[in-house]
Amino acid sequence: STMFLVGLSGGIASGKSTVVAVLRELGCAVIDADVIARQVVQPHSKAHQQILQHFGTEILLENGEINREALGNIIFSQPEKRRLLNSITHPEILKEMLKQVLKYFVLGYRYVILDIPLLFETRGLTRFMKYTVLVYCDPLTQLARLMKRSGLGVAEAEARIGSQLPLEEKRKWATHVIDNSGDRDSTRRQVLRLHARLEDSLDFLWARLAVGTALAGFGGLAFLLIRHFIS
């Protein structure tokens, strides 16, 4: 038995936050890539300094933090700038995610959910996931939700949705799909079924963890974990 990773993604306004909230209620280990992305660009961090070098101080707020909206406007319209930003932040995000995965491994979780908005766009991370979960909703529902949530017009909302890989395309790559086109109760029932399937996949790791810790110590355990995920 070994712990495994589950990649969770969706699209703008598809309702991924609703699914994550249910998973957290169920006690699942969820690592939020968006939260980590904000952490790794805090003032005085390596990524923060590199971003300022390439994007200038005009993207800063008064408290020295990066104005995510201003930076988002730049990378939304300039793909080369988006690639540059990703090259700065992604290595730092991955390092922090690995630290958190290790923590949950030590705690004996059966699986860890990695909440990654662009999981299917980047594709590179999917090879590390035993399962991938897409939070889906139909195109008309997605458009209506985005317009209501963000106060955007039809053209603006369609442009935001169009900047991402279509949900129908992502659906082809996902091993599990949560259809969030309906009401919250329907979505919750689907999440509960998924949780039950994942929980039944493997046994707990306590015995294996105790033996591994006794024989190899924490450093050896970390090595085994990293080797498992890159093999």
mmCIF file with all atom_site columns, C-alpha atoms in Angstrom:
data_model
loop_
_atom_site.group_PDB
_atom_site.id
_atom_site.type_symbol
_atom_site.label_atom_id
_atom_site.label_alt_id
_atom_site.label_comp_id
_atom_site.label_asym_id
_atom_site.label_entity_id
_atom_site.label_seq_id
_atom_site.pdbx_PDB_ins_code
_atom_site.Cartn_x
_atom_site.Cartn_y
_atom_site.Cartn_z
_atom_site.occupancy
_atom_site.B_iso_or_equiv
_atom_site.pdbx_formal_charge
_atom_site.auth_seq_id
_atom_site.auth_comp_id
_atom_site.auth_asym_id
_atom_site.auth_atom_id
_atom_site.pdbx_PDB_model_num
ATOM 1   C CA . SER A 1 1   ? 0.000   0.000  0.000   1.00 0.00 ? 1   SER A CA 1
ATOM 2   C CA . THR A 1 2   ? 1.128   3.525  -0.741  1.00 0.00 ? 2   THR A CA 1
ATOM 3   C CA . MET A 1 3   ? -0.351  6.990  -0.584  1.00 0.00 ? 3   MET A CA 1
ATOM 4   C CA . PHE A 1 4   ? -1.462  8.388  -3.921  1.00 0.00 ? 4   PHE A CA 1
ATOM 5   C CA . LEU A 1 5   ? -2.153  11.800 -5.393  1.00 0.00 ? 5   LEU A CA 1
ATOM 6   C CA . VAL A 1 6   ? -5.443  13.036 -6.824  1.00 0.00 ? 6   VAL A CA 1
ATOM 7   C CA . GLY A 1 7   ? -5.370  16.059 -9.121  1.00 0.00 ? 7   GLY A CA 1
ATOM 8   C CA . LEU A 1 8   ? -8.437  18.303 -8.921  1.00 0.00 ? 8   LEU A CA 1
ATOM 9   C CA . SER A 1 9   ? -9.204  20.999 -11.466 1.00 0.00 ? 9   SER A CA 1
ATOM 10  C CA . GLY A 1 10  ? -12.015 22.783 -13.228 1.00 0.00 ? 10  GLY A CA 1
ATOM 11  C CA . GLY A 1 11  ? -12.597 25.961 -15.157 1.00 0.00 ? 11  GLY A CA 1
ATOM 12  C CA . ILE A 1 12  ? -13.434 29.517 -14.279 1.00 0.00 ? 12  ILE A CA 1
ATOM 13  C CA . ALA A 1 13  ? -16.850 29.570 -12.551 1.00 0.00 ? 13  ALA A CA 1
ATOM 14  C CA . SER A 1 14  ? -17.280 25.805 -12.855 1.00 0.00 ? 14  SER A CA 1
ATOM 15  C CA . GLY A 1 15  ? -17.714 25.482 -9.085  1.00 0.00 ? 15  GLY A CA 1
ATOM 16  C CA . LYS A 1 16  ? -14.442 23.927 -7.966  1.00 0.00 ? 16  LYS A CA 1
ATOM 17  C CA . SER A 1 17  ? -14.498 25.838 -4.670  1.00 0.00 ? 17  SER A CA 1
ATOM 18  C CA . THR A 1 18  ? -17.849 24.200 -3.842  1.00 0.00 ? 18  THR A CA 1
ATOM 19  C CA . VAL A 1 19  ? -16.359 20.741 -4.360  1.00 0.00 ? 19  VAL A CA 1
ATOM 20  C CA . VAL A 1 20  ? -13.253 21.589 -2.325  1.00 0.00 ? 20  VAL A CA 1
ATOM 21  C CA . ALA A 1 21  ? -15.420 22.811 0.552   1.00 0.00 ? 21  ALA A CA 1
ATOM 22  C CA . VAL A 1 22  ? -17.215 19.451 0.691   1.00 0.00 ? 22  VAL A CA 1
ATOM 23  C CA . LEU A 1 23  ? -13.927 17.541 0.553   1.00 0.00 ? 23  LEU A CA 1
ATOM 24  C CA . ARG A 1 24  ? -12.553 19.578 3.446   1.00 0.00 ? 24  ARG A CA 1
ATOM 25  C CA . GLU A 1 25  ? -15.721 18.882 5.455   1.00 0.00 ? 25  GLU A CA 1
ATOM 26  C CA . LEU A 1 26  ? -15.044 15.184 4.913   1.00 0.00 ? 26  LEU A CA 1
ATOM 27  C CA . GLY A 1 27  ? -11.555 15.581 6.385   1.00 0.00 ? 27  GLY A CA 1
ATOM 28  C CA . CYS A 1 28  ? -9.662  15.172 3.137   1.00 0.00 ? 28  CYS A CA 1
ATOM 29  C CA . ALA A 1 29  ? -6.126  16.465 2.760   1.00 0.00 ? 29  ALA A CA 1
ATOM 30  C CA . VAL A 1 30  ? -6.344  19.260 0.184   1.00 0.00 ? 30  VAL A CA 1
ATOM 31  C CA . ILE A 1 31  ? -3.366  21.256 -1.048  1.00 0.00 ? 31  ILE A CA 1
ATOM 32  C CA . ASP A 1 32  ? -4.497  24.484 -2.718  1.00 0.00 ? 32  ASP A CA 1
ATOM 33  C CA . ALA A 1 33  ? -2.065  25.598 -5.434  1.00 0.00 ? 33  ALA A CA 1
ATOM 34  C CA . ASP A 1 34  ? -3.659  29.073 -5.529  1.00 0.00 ? 34  ASP A CA 1
ATOM 35  C CA . VAL A 1 35  ? -2.987  29.634 -1.824  1.00 0.00 ? 35  VAL A CA 1
ATOM 36  C CA . ILE A 1 36  ? 0.600   28.476 -2.264  1.00 0.00 ? 36  ILE A CA 1
ATOM 37  C CA . ALA A 1 37  ? 0.965   30.716 -5.310  1.00 0.00 ? 37  ALA A CA 1
ATOM 38  C CA . ARG A 1 38  ? 0.095   33.708 -3.138  1.00 0.00 ? 38  ARG A CA 1
ATOM 39  C CA . GLN A 1 39  ? 2.464   32.596 -0.391  1.00 0.00 ? 39  GLN A CA 1
ATOM 40  C CA . VAL A 1 40  ? 5.532   32.180 -2.594  1.00 0.00 ? 40  VAL A CA 1
ATOM 41  C CA . VAL A 1 41  ? 5.311   35.746 -3.951  1.00 0.00 ? 41  VAL A CA 1
ATOM 42  C CA . GLN A 1 42  ? 5.131   37.493 -0.591  1.00 0.00 ? 42  GLN A CA 1
ATOM 43  C CA . PRO A 1 43  ? 7.552   40.429 -0.128  1.00 0.00 ? 43  PRO A CA 1
ATOM 44  C CA . HIS A 1 44  ? 11.224  39.459 0.287   1.00 0.00 ? 44  HIS A CA 1
ATOM 45  C CA . SER A 1 45  ? 10.687  36.039 -1.269  1.00 0.00 ? 45  SER A CA 1
ATOM 46  C CA . LYS A 1 46  ? 12.821  34.845 -4.183  1.00 0.00 ? 46  LYS A CA 1
ATOM 47  C CA . ALA A 1 47  ? 9.881   34.863 -6.585  1.00 0.00 ? 47  ALA A CA 1
ATOM 48  C CA . HIS A 1 48  ? 8.772   38.343 -5.450  1.00 0.00 ? 48  HIS A CA 1
ATOM 49  C CA . GLN A 1 49  ? 12.182  39.788 -6.259  1.00 0.00 ? 49  GLN A CA 1
ATOM 50  C CA . GLN A 1 50  ? 12.310  38.109 -9.677  1.00 0.00 ? 50  GLN A CA 1
ATOM 51  C CA . ILE A 1 51  ? 8.817   39.329 -10.586 1.00 0.00 ? 51  ILE A CA 1
ATOM 52  C CA . LEU A 1 52  ? 9.768   42.913 -9.757  1.00 0.00 ? 52  LEU A CA 1
ATOM 53  C CA . GLN A 1 53  ? 12.850  42.631 -11.948 1.00 0.00 ? 53  GLN A CA 1
ATOM 54  C CA . HIS A 1 54  ? 10.766  41.626 -14.966 1.00 0.00 ? 54  HIS A CA 1
ATOM 55  C CA . PHE A 1 55  ? 7.444   43.425 -14.406 1.00 0.00 ? 55  PHE A CA 1
ATOM 56  C CA . GLY A 1 56  ? 8.474   46.579 -12.529 1.00 0.00 ? 56  GLY A CA 1
ATOM 57  C CA . THR A 1 57  ? 7.309   48.202 -9.315  1.00 0.00 ? 57  THR A CA 1
ATOM 58  C CA . GLU A 1 58  ? 4.039   49.451 -10.838 1.00 0.00 ? 58  GLU A CA 1
ATOM 59  C CA . ILE A 1 59  ? 2.458   46.086 -10.029 1.00 0.00 ? 59  ILE A CA 1
ATOM 60  C CA . LEU A 1 60  ? 2.954   46.616 -6.287  1.00 0.00 ? 60  LEU A CA 1
ATOM 61  C CA . LEU A 1 61  ? 0.362   47.581 -3.728  1.00 0.00 ? 61  LEU A CA 1
ATOM 62  C CA . GLU A 1 62  ? 1.175   50.156 -1.055  1.00 0.00 ? 62  GLU A CA 1
ATOM 63  C CA . ASN A 1 63  ? 2.085   47.433 1.447   1.00 0.00 ? 63  ASN A CA 1
ATOM 64  C CA . GLY A 1 64  ? 4.660   45.959 -0.933  1.00 0.00 ? 64  GLY A CA 1
ATOM 65  C CA . GLU A 1 65  ? 2.587   42.949 -1.949  1.00 0.00 ? 65  GLU A CA 1
ATOM 66  C CA . ILE A 1 66  ? 1.955   42.172 -5.596  1.00 0.00 ? 66  ILE A CA 1
ATOM 67  C CA . ASN A 1 67  ? -1.276  43.507 -7.041  1.00 0.00 ? 67  ASN A CA 1
ATOM 68  C CA . ARG A 1 68  ? -2.669  40.275 -8.451  1.00 0.00 ? 68  ARG A CA 1
ATOM 69  C CA . GLU A 1 69  ? -5.282  42.075 -10.508 1.00 0.00 ? 69  GLU A CA 1
ATOM 70  C CA . ALA A 1 70  ? -2.714  44.335 -12.162 1.00 0.00 ? 70  ALA A CA 1
ATOM 71  C CA . LEU A 1 71  ? -0.375  41.432 -12.845 1.00 0.00 ? 71  LEU A CA 1
ATOM 72  C CA . GLY A 1 72  ? -3.290  39.354 -14.090 1.00 0.00 ? 72  GLY A CA 1
ATOM 73  C CA . ASN A 1 73  ? -4.242  42.035 -16.607 1.00 0.00 ? 73  ASN A CA 1
ATOM 74  C CA . ILE A 1 74  ? -0.714  41.971 -17.994 1.00 0.00 ? 74  ILE A CA 1
ATOM 75  C CA . ILE A 1 75  ? -0.406  38.229 -18.407 1.00 0.00 ? 75  ILE A CA 1
ATOM 76  C CA . PHE A 1 76  ? -3.986  37.824 -19.657 1.00 0.00 ? 76  PHE A CA 1
ATOM 77  C CA . SER A 1 77  ? -3.244  39.832 -22.803 1.00 0.00 ? 77  SER A CA 1
ATOM 78  C CA . GLN A 1 78  ? 0.418   38.842 -23.256 1.00 0.00 ? 78  GLN A CA 1
ATOM 79  C CA . PRO A 1 79  ? 1.092   35.094 -23.468 1.00 0.00 ? 79  PRO A CA 1
ATOM 80  C CA . GLU A 1 80  ? 4.870   35.559 -23.379 1.00 0.00 ? 80  GLU A CA 1
ATOM 81  C CA . LYS A 1 81  ? 4.546   37.429 -20.066 1.00 0.00 ? 81  LYS A CA 1
ATOM 82  C CA . ARG A 1 82  ? 2.367   34.628 -18.718 1.00 0.00 ? 82  ARG A CA 1
ATOM 83  C CA . ARG A 1 83  ? 5.035   32.071 -19.633 1.00 0.00 ? 83  ARG A CA 1
ATOM 84  C CA . LEU A 1 84  ? 7.676   34.222 -17.952 1.00 0.00 ? 84  LEU A CA 1
ATOM 85  C CA . LEU A 1 85  ? 5.639   34.486 -14.757 1.00 0.00 ? 85  LEU A CA 1
ATOM 86  C CA . ASN A 1 86  ? 5.040   30.747 -14.750 1.00 0.00 ? 86  ASN A CA 1
ATOM 87  C CA . SER A 1 87  ? 8.767   30.067 -15.110 1.00 0.00 ? 87  SER A CA 1
ATOM 88  C CA . ILE A 1 88  ? 9.368   32.166 -11.986 1.00 0.00 ? 88  ILE A CA 1
ATOM 89  C CA . THR A 1 89  ? 6.571   30.921 -9.771  1.00 0.00 ? 89  THR A CA 1
ATOM 90  C CA . HIS A 1 90  ? 6.035   27.276 -10.746 1.00 0.00 ? 90  HIS A CA 1
ATOM 91  C CA . PRO A 1 91  ? 9.314   25.899 -9.312  1.00 0.00 ? 91  PRO A CA 1
ATOM 92  C CA . GLU A 1 92  ? 8.630   27.625 -5.978  1.00 0.00 ? 92  GLU A CA 1
ATOM 93  C CA . ILE A 1 93  ? 5.030   26.402 -5.936  1.00 0.00 ? 93  ILE A CA 1
ATOM 94  C CA . LEU A 1 94  ? 6.078   22.819 -6.665  1.00 0.00 ? 94  LEU A CA 1
ATOM 95  C CA . LYS A 1 95  ? 8.660   22.849 -3.858  1.00 0.00 ? 95  LYS A CA 1
ATOM 96  C CA . GLU A 1 96  ? 6.049   23.998 -1.338  1.00 0.00 ? 96  GLU A CA 1
ATOM 97  C CA . MET A 1 97  ? 3.519   21.461 -2.611  1.00 0.00 ? 97  MET A CA 1
ATOM 98  C CA . LEU A 1 98  ? 6.056   18.669 -2.156  1.00 0.00 ? 98  LEU A CA 1
ATOM 99  C CA . LYS A 1 99  ? 6.661   19.779 1.433   1.00 0.00 ? 99  LYS A CA 1
ATOM 100 C CA . GLN A 1 100 ? 2.945   19.592 2.154   1.00 0.00 ? 100 GLN A CA 1
ATOM 101 C CA . VAL A 1 101 ? 2.585   16.210 0.444   1.00 0.00 ? 101 VAL A CA 1
ATOM 102 C CA . LEU A 1 102 ? 5.375   14.913 2.666   1.00 0.00 ? 102 LEU A CA 1
ATOM 103 C CA . LYS A 1 103 ? 3.546   16.226 5.733   1.00 0.00 ? 103 LYS A CA 1
ATOM 104 C CA . TYR A 1 104 ? 0.380   14.340 4.836   1.00 0.00 ? 104 TYR A CA 1
ATOM 105 C CA . PHE A 1 105 ? 2.391   11.234 4.034   1.00 0.00 ? 105 PHE A CA 1
ATOM 106 C CA . VAL A 1 106 ? 3.896   11.322 7.515   1.00 0.00 ? 106 VAL A CA 1
ATOM 107 C CA . LEU A 1 107 ? 0.428   11.791 8.996   1.00 0.00 ? 107 LEU A CA 1
ATOM 108 C CA . GLY A 1 108 ? -0.721  8.606  7.258   1.00 0.00 ? 108 GLY A CA 1
ATOM 109 C CA . TYR A 1 109 ? -3.327  9.913  4.821   1.00 0.00 ? 109 TYR A CA 1
ATOM 110 C CA . ARG A 1 110 ? -4.593  7.496  2.190   1.00 0.00 ? 110 ARG A CA 1
ATOM 111 C CA . TYR A 1 111 ? -4.483  10.135 -0.517  1.00 0.00 ? 111 TYR A CA 1
ATOM 112 C CA . VAL A 1 112 ? -3.816  13.830 -1.027  1.00 0.00 ? 112 VAL A CA 1
ATOM 113 C CA . ILE A 1 113 ? -5.867  16.087 -3.281  1.00 0.00 ? 113 ILE A CA 1
ATOM 114 C CA . LEU A 1 114 ? -3.891  18.673 -5.233  1.00 0.00 ? 114 LEU A CA 1
ATOM 115 C CA . ASP A 1 115 ? -6.190  21.545 -6.179  1.00 0.00 ? 115 ASP A CA 1
ATOM 116 C CA . ILE A 1 116 ? -4.513  22.890 -9.331  1.00 0.00 ? 116 ILE A CA 1
ATOM 117 C CA . PRO A 1 117 ? -6.538  25.277 -11.538 1.00 0.00 ? 117 PRO A CA 1
ATOM 118 C CA . LEU A 1 118 ? -4.417  24.706 -14.662 1.00 0.00 ? 118 LEU A CA 1
ATOM 119 C CA . LEU A 1 119 ? -3.761  20.998 -14.155 1.00 0.00 ? 119 LEU A CA 1
ATOM 120 C CA . PHE A 1 120 ? -4.944  19.981 -17.616 1.00 0.00 ? 120 PHE A CA 1
ATOM 121 C CA . GLU A 1 121 ? -3.435  22.999 -19.371 1.00 0.00 ? 121 GLU A CA 1
ATOM 122 C CA . THR A 1 122 ? 0.085   22.274 -18.118 1.00 0.00 ? 122 THR A CA 1
ATOM 123 C CA . ARG A 1 123 ? -0.363  18.490 -18.483 1.00 0.00 ? 123 ARG A CA 1
ATOM 124 C CA . GLY A 1 124 ? 3.089   17.857 -16.999 1.00 0.00 ? 124 GLY A CA 1
ATOM 125 C CA . LEU A 1 125 ? 1.718   17.307 -13.504 1.00 0.00 ? 125 LEU A CA 1
ATOM 126 C CA . THR A 1 126 ? -0.957  14.819 -14.529 1.00 0.00 ? 126 THR A CA 1
ATOM 127 C CA . ARG A 1 127 ? 1.608   12.008 -14.822 1.00 0.00 ? 127 ARG A CA 1
ATOM 128 C CA . PHE A 1 128 ? 2.143   12.199 -11.056 1.00 0.00 ? 128 PHE A CA 1
ATOM 129 C CA . MET A 1 129 ? -1.570  11.728 -10.320 1.00 0.00 ? 129 MET A CA 1
ATOM 130 C CA . LYS A 1 130 ? -3.173  8.338  -9.854  1.00 0.00 ? 130 LYS A CA 1
ATOM 131 C CA . TYR A 1 131 ? -6.543  9.968  -10.542 1.00 0.00 ? 131 TYR A CA 1
ATOM 132 C CA . THR A 1 132 ? -7.609  13.306 -11.988 1.00 0.00 ? 132 THR A CA 1
ATOM 133 C CA . VAL A 1 133 ? -10.930 14.939 -11.131 1.00 0.00 ? 133 VAL A CA 1
ATOM 134 C CA . LEU A 1 134 ? -12.629 17.601 -13.226 1.00 0.00 ? 134 LEU A CA 1
ATOM 135 C CA . VAL A 1 135 ? -15.320 19.879 -11.801 1.00 0.00 ? 135 VAL A CA 1
ATOM 136 C CA . TYR A 1 136 ? -17.503 20.373 -14.858 1.00 0.00 ? 136 TYR A CA 1
ATOM 137 C CA . CYS A 1 137 ? -20.533 22.453 -15.754 1.00 0.00 ? 137 CYS A CA 1
ATOM 138 C CA . ASP A 1 138 ? -22.210 23.038 -19.089 1.00 0.00 ? 138 ASP A CA 1
ATOM 139 C CA . PRO A 1 139 ? -21.094 26.099 -21.135 1.00 0.00 ? 139 PRO A CA 1
ATOM 140 C CA . LEU A 1 140 ? -24.267 28.167 -20.654 1.00 0.00 ? 140 LEU A CA 1
ATOM 141 C CA . THR A 1 141 ? -24.207 27.634 -16.886 1.00 0.00 ? 141 THR A CA 1
ATOM 142 C CA . GLN A 1 142 ? -20.524 28.518 -16.746 1.00 0.00 ? 142 GLN A CA 1
ATOM 143 C CA . LEU A 1 143 ? -21.103 31.748 -18.672 1.00 0.00 ? 143 LEU A CA 1
ATOM 144 C CA . ALA A 1 144 ? -24.082 32.765 -16.543 1.00 0.00 ? 144 ALA A CA 1
ATOM 145 C CA . ARG A 1 145 ? -22.231 32.079 -13.286 1.00 0.00 ? 145 ARG A CA 1
ATOM 146 C CA . LEU A 1 146 ? -19.182 34.053 -14.351 1.00 0.00 ? 146 LEU A CA 1
ATOM 147 C CA . MET A 1 147 ? -21.261 37.042 -15.435 1.00 0.00 ? 147 MET A CA 1
ATOM 148 C CA . LYS A 1 148 ? -23.185 37.024 -12.159 1.00 0.00 ? 148 LYS A CA 1
ATOM 149 C CA . ARG A 1 149 ? -20.097 36.514 -9.988  1.00 0.00 ? 149 ARG A CA 1
ATOM 150 C CA . SER A 1 150 ? -17.813 39.040 -11.659 1.00 0.00 ? 150 SER A CA 1
ATOM 151 C CA . GLY A 1 151 ? -20.266 41.552 -13.103 1.00 0.00 ? 151 GLY A CA 1
ATOM 152 C CA . LEU A 1 152 ? -18.824 41.050 -16.591 1.00 0.00 ? 152 LEU A CA 1
ATOM 153 C CA . GLY A 1 153 ? -20.629 41.520 -19.870 1.00 0.00 ? 153 GLY A CA 1
ATOM 154 C CA . VAL A 1 154 ? -21.159 38.640 -22.274 1.00 0.00 ? 154 VAL A CA 1
ATOM 155 C CA . ALA A 1 155 ? -18.136 39.449 -24.459 1.00 0.00 ? 155 ALA A CA 1
ATOM 156 C CA . GLU A 1 156 ? -15.799 39.887 -21.491 1.00 0.00 ? 156 GLU A CA 1
ATOM 157 C CA . ALA A 1 157 ? -17.002 36.701 -19.821 1.00 0.00 ? 157 ALA A CA 1
ATOM 158 C CA . GLU A 1 158 ? -16.661 34.709 -23.039 1.00 0.00 ? 158 GLU A CA 1
ATOM 159 C CA . ALA A 1 159 ? -13.120 36.047 -23.462 1.00 0.00 ? 159 ALA A CA 1
ATOM 160 C CA . ARG A 1 160 ? -12.153 34.903 -19.952 1.00 0.00 ? 160 ARG A CA 1
ATOM 161 C CA . ILE A 1 161 ? -13.620 31.452 -20.546 1.00 0.00 ? 161 ILE A CA 1
ATOM 162 C CA . GLY A 1 162 ? -12.013 31.282 -23.981 1.00 0.00 ? 162 GLY A CA 1
ATOM 163 C CA . SER A 1 163 ? -8.570  31.891 -22.517 1.00 0.00 ? 163 SER A CA 1
ATOM 164 C CA . GLN A 1 164 ? -8.735  28.490 -20.817 1.00 0.00 ? 164 GLN A CA 1
ATOM 165 C CA . LEU A 1 165 ? -8.851  25.002 -22.237 1.00 0.00 ? 165 LEU A CA 1
ATOM 166 C CA . PRO A 1 166 ? -12.565 24.166 -22.765 1.00 0.00 ? 166 PRO A CA 1
ATOM 167 C CA . LEU A 1 167 ? -14.154 22.020 -20.077 1.00 0.00 ? 167 LEU A CA 1
ATOM 168 C CA . GLU A 1 168 ? -15.283 19.565 -22.755 1.00 0.00 ? 168 GLU A CA 1
ATOM 169 C CA . GLU A 1 169 ? -11.642 19.078 -23.732 1.00 0.00 ? 169 GLU A CA 1
ATOM 170 C CA . LYS A 1 170 ? -10.528 18.659 -20.107 1.00 0.00 ? 170 LYS A CA 1
ATOM 171 C CA . ARG A 1 171 ? -13.279 16.105 -19.651 1.00 0.00 ? 171 ARG A CA 1
ATOM 172 C CA . LYS A 1 172 ? -11.483 13.763 -22.061 1.00 0.00 ? 172 LYS A CA 1
ATOM 173 C CA . TRP A 1 173 ? -8.405  13.679 -19.804 1.00 0.00 ? 173 TRP A CA 1
ATOM 174 C CA . ALA A 1 174 ? -10.104 13.335 -16.419 1.00 0.00 ? 174 ALA A CA 1
ATOM 175 C CA . THR A 1 175 ? -10.527 9.962  -14.755 1.00 0.00 ? 175 THR A CA 1
ATOM 176 C CA . HIS A 1 176 ? -13.461 11.295 -12.687 1.00 0.00 ? 176 HIS A CA 1
ATOM 177 C CA . VAL A 1 177 ? -15.946 14.074 -13.446 1.00 0.00 ? 177 VAL A CA 1
ATOM 178 C CA . ILE A 1 178 ? -18.084 15.981 -10.936 1.00 0.00 ? 178 ILE A CA 1
ATOM 179 C CA . ASP A 1 179 ? -20.940 17.573 -12.890 1.00 0.00 ? 179 ASP A CA 1
ATOM 180 C CA . ASN A 1 180 ? -21.724 20.833 -11.097 1.00 0.00 ? 180 ASN A CA 1
ATOM 181 C CA . SER A 1 181 ? -24.319 22.004 -13.591 1.00 0.00 ? 181 SER A CA 1
ATOM 182 C CA . GLY A 1 182 ? -27.157 21.342 -11.153 1.00 0.00 ? 182 GLY A CA 1
ATOM 183 C CA . ASP A 1 183 ? -27.813 22.261 -7.539  1.00 0.00 ? 183 ASP A CA 1
ATOM 184 C CA . ARG A 1 184 ? -25.492 21.916 -4.550  1.00 0.00 ? 184 ARG A CA 1
ATOM 185 C CA . ASP A 1 185 ? -27.174 18.763 -3.275  1.00 0.00 ? 185 ASP A CA 1
ATOM 186 C CA . SER A 1 186 ? -26.490 16.979 -6.567  1.00 0.00 ? 186 SER A CA 1
ATOM 187 C CA . THR A 1 187 ? -22.862 18.076 -6.488  1.00 0.00 ? 187 THR A CA 1
ATOM 188 C CA . ARG A 1 188 ? -22.472 17.027 -2.859  1.00 0.00 ? 188 ARG A CA 1
ATOM 189 C CA . ARG A 1 189 ? -23.819 13.528 -3.577  1.00 0.00 ? 189 ARG A CA 1
ATOM 190 C CA . GLN A 1 190 ? -21.277 13.121 -6.376  1.00 0.00 ? 190 GLN A CA 1
ATOM 191 C CA . VAL A 1 191 ? -18.433 14.250 -4.118  1.00 0.00 ? 191 VAL A CA 1
ATOM 192 C CA . LEU A 1 192 ? -19.518 11.788 -1.420  1.00 0.00 ? 192 LEU A CA 1
ATOM 193 C CA . ARG A 1 193 ? -19.490 8.936  -3.943  1.00 0.00 ? 193 ARG A CA 1
ATOM 194 C CA . LEU A 1 194 ? -16.040 9.943  -5.166  1.00 0.00 ? 194 LEU A CA 1
ATOM 195 C CA . HIS A 1 195 ? -14.734 10.188 -1.602  1.00 0.00 ? 195 HIS A CA 1
ATOM 196 C CA . ALA A 1 196 ? -16.023 6.692  -0.804  1.00 0.00 ? 196 ALA A CA 1
ATOM 197 C CA . ARG A 1 197 ? -14.289 5.249  -3.860  1.00 0.00 ? 197 ARG A CA 1
ATOM 198 C CA . LEU A 1 198 ? -10.984 6.915  -3.008  1.00 0.00 ? 198 LEU A CA 1
ATOM 199 C CA . GLU A 1 199 ? -11.158 5.861  0.633   1.00 0.00 ? 199 GLU A CA 1
ATOM 200 C CA . ASP A 1 200 ? -11.686 2.227  -0.390  1.00 0.00 ? 200 ASP A CA 1
ATOM 201 C CA . SER A 1 201 ? -8.667  2.267  -2.717  1.00 0.00 ? 201 SER A CA 1
ATOM 202 C CA . LEU A 1 202 ? -5.952  1.662  -0.136  1.00 0.00 ? 202 LEU A CA 1
ATOM 203 C CA . ASP A 1 203 ? -5.347  0.808  3.513   1.00 0.00 ? 203 ASP A CA 1
ATOM 204 C CA . PHE A 1 204 ? -3.851  3.249  5.995   1.00 0.00 ? 204 PHE A CA 1
ATOM 205 C CA . LEU A 1 205 ? -0.089  3.608  6.180   1.00 0.00 ? 205 LEU A CA 1
ATOM 206 C CA . TRP A 1 206 ? 0.496   3.567  9.942   1.00 0.00 ? 206 TRP A CA 1
ATOM 207 C CA . ALA A 1 207 ? 2.298   0.212  10.127  1.00 0.00 ? 207 ALA A CA 1
ATOM 208 C CA . ARG A 1 208 ? 4.391   0.905  7.038   1.00 0.00 ? 208 ARG A CA 1
ATOM 209 C CA . LEU A 1 209 ? 5.161   4.408  8.243   1.00 0.00 ? 209 LEU A CA 1
ATOM 210 C CA . ALA A 1 210 ? 6.312   3.200  11.671  1.00 0.00 ? 210 ALA A CA 1
ATOM 211 C CA . VAL A 1 211 ? 8.666   0.633  10.156  1.00 0.00 ? 211 VAL A CA 1
ATOM 212 C CA . GLY A 1 212 ? 10.004  3.067  7.600   1.00 0.00 ? 212 GLY A CA 1
ATOM 213 C CA . THR A 1 213 ? 10.648  5.741  10.211  1.00 0.00 ? 213 THR A CA 1
ATOM 214 C CA . ALA A 1 214 ? 12.413  3.316  12.518  1.00 0.00 ? 214 ALA A CA 1
ATOM 215 C CA . LEU A 1 215 ? 14.676  1.972  9.776   1.00 0.00 ? 215 LEU A CA 1
ATOM 216 C CA . ALA A 1 216 ? 15.457  5.044  7.748   1.00 0.00 ? 216 ALA A CA 1
ATOM 217 C CA . GLY A 1 217 ? 14.524  8.097  9.774   1.00 0.00 ? 217 GLY A CA 1
ATOM 218 C CA . PHE A 1 218 ? 12.758  11.132 8.422   1.00 0.00 ? 218 PHE A CA 1
ATOM 219 C CA . GLY A 1 219 ? 15.353  11.809 5.739   1.00 0.00 ? 219 GLY A CA 1
ATOM 220 C CA . GLY A 1 220 ? 15.062  8.331  4.315   1.00 0.00 ? 220 GLY A CA 1
ATOM 221 C CA . LEU A 1 221 ? 11.286  8.604  4.342   1.00 0.00 ? 221 LEU A CA 1
ATOM 222 C CA . ALA A 1 222 ? 11.486  11.818 2.354   1.00 0.00 ? 222 ALA A CA 1
ATOM 223 C CA . PHE A 1 223 ? 13.766  10.140 -0.173  1.00 0.00 ? 223 PHE A CA 1
ATOM 224 C CA . LEU A 1 224 ? 11.362  7.235  -0.611  1.00 0.00 ? 224 LEU A CA 1
ATOM 225 C CA . LEU A 1 225 ? 8.453   9.596  -1.128  1.00 0.00 ? 225 LEU A CA 1
ATOM 226 C CA . ILE A 1 226 ? 10.225  11.682 -3.752  1.00 0.00 ? 226 ILE A CA 1
ATOM 227 C CA . ARG A 1 227 ? 11.450  8.566  -5.588  1.00 0.00 ? 227 ARG A CA 1
ATOM 228 C CA . HIS A 1 228 ? 7.900   7.188  -5.605  1.00 0.00 ? 228 HIS A CA 1
ATOM 229 C CA . PHE A 1 229 ? 6.417   10.284 -7.178  1.00 0.00 ? 229 PHE A CA 1
ATOM 230 C CA . ILE A 1 230 ? 9.056   10.704 -9.895  1.00 0.00 ? 230 ILE A CA 1
ATOM 231 C CA . SER A 1 231 ? 9.290   7.035  -10.872 1.00 0.00 ? 231 SER A CA 1
#
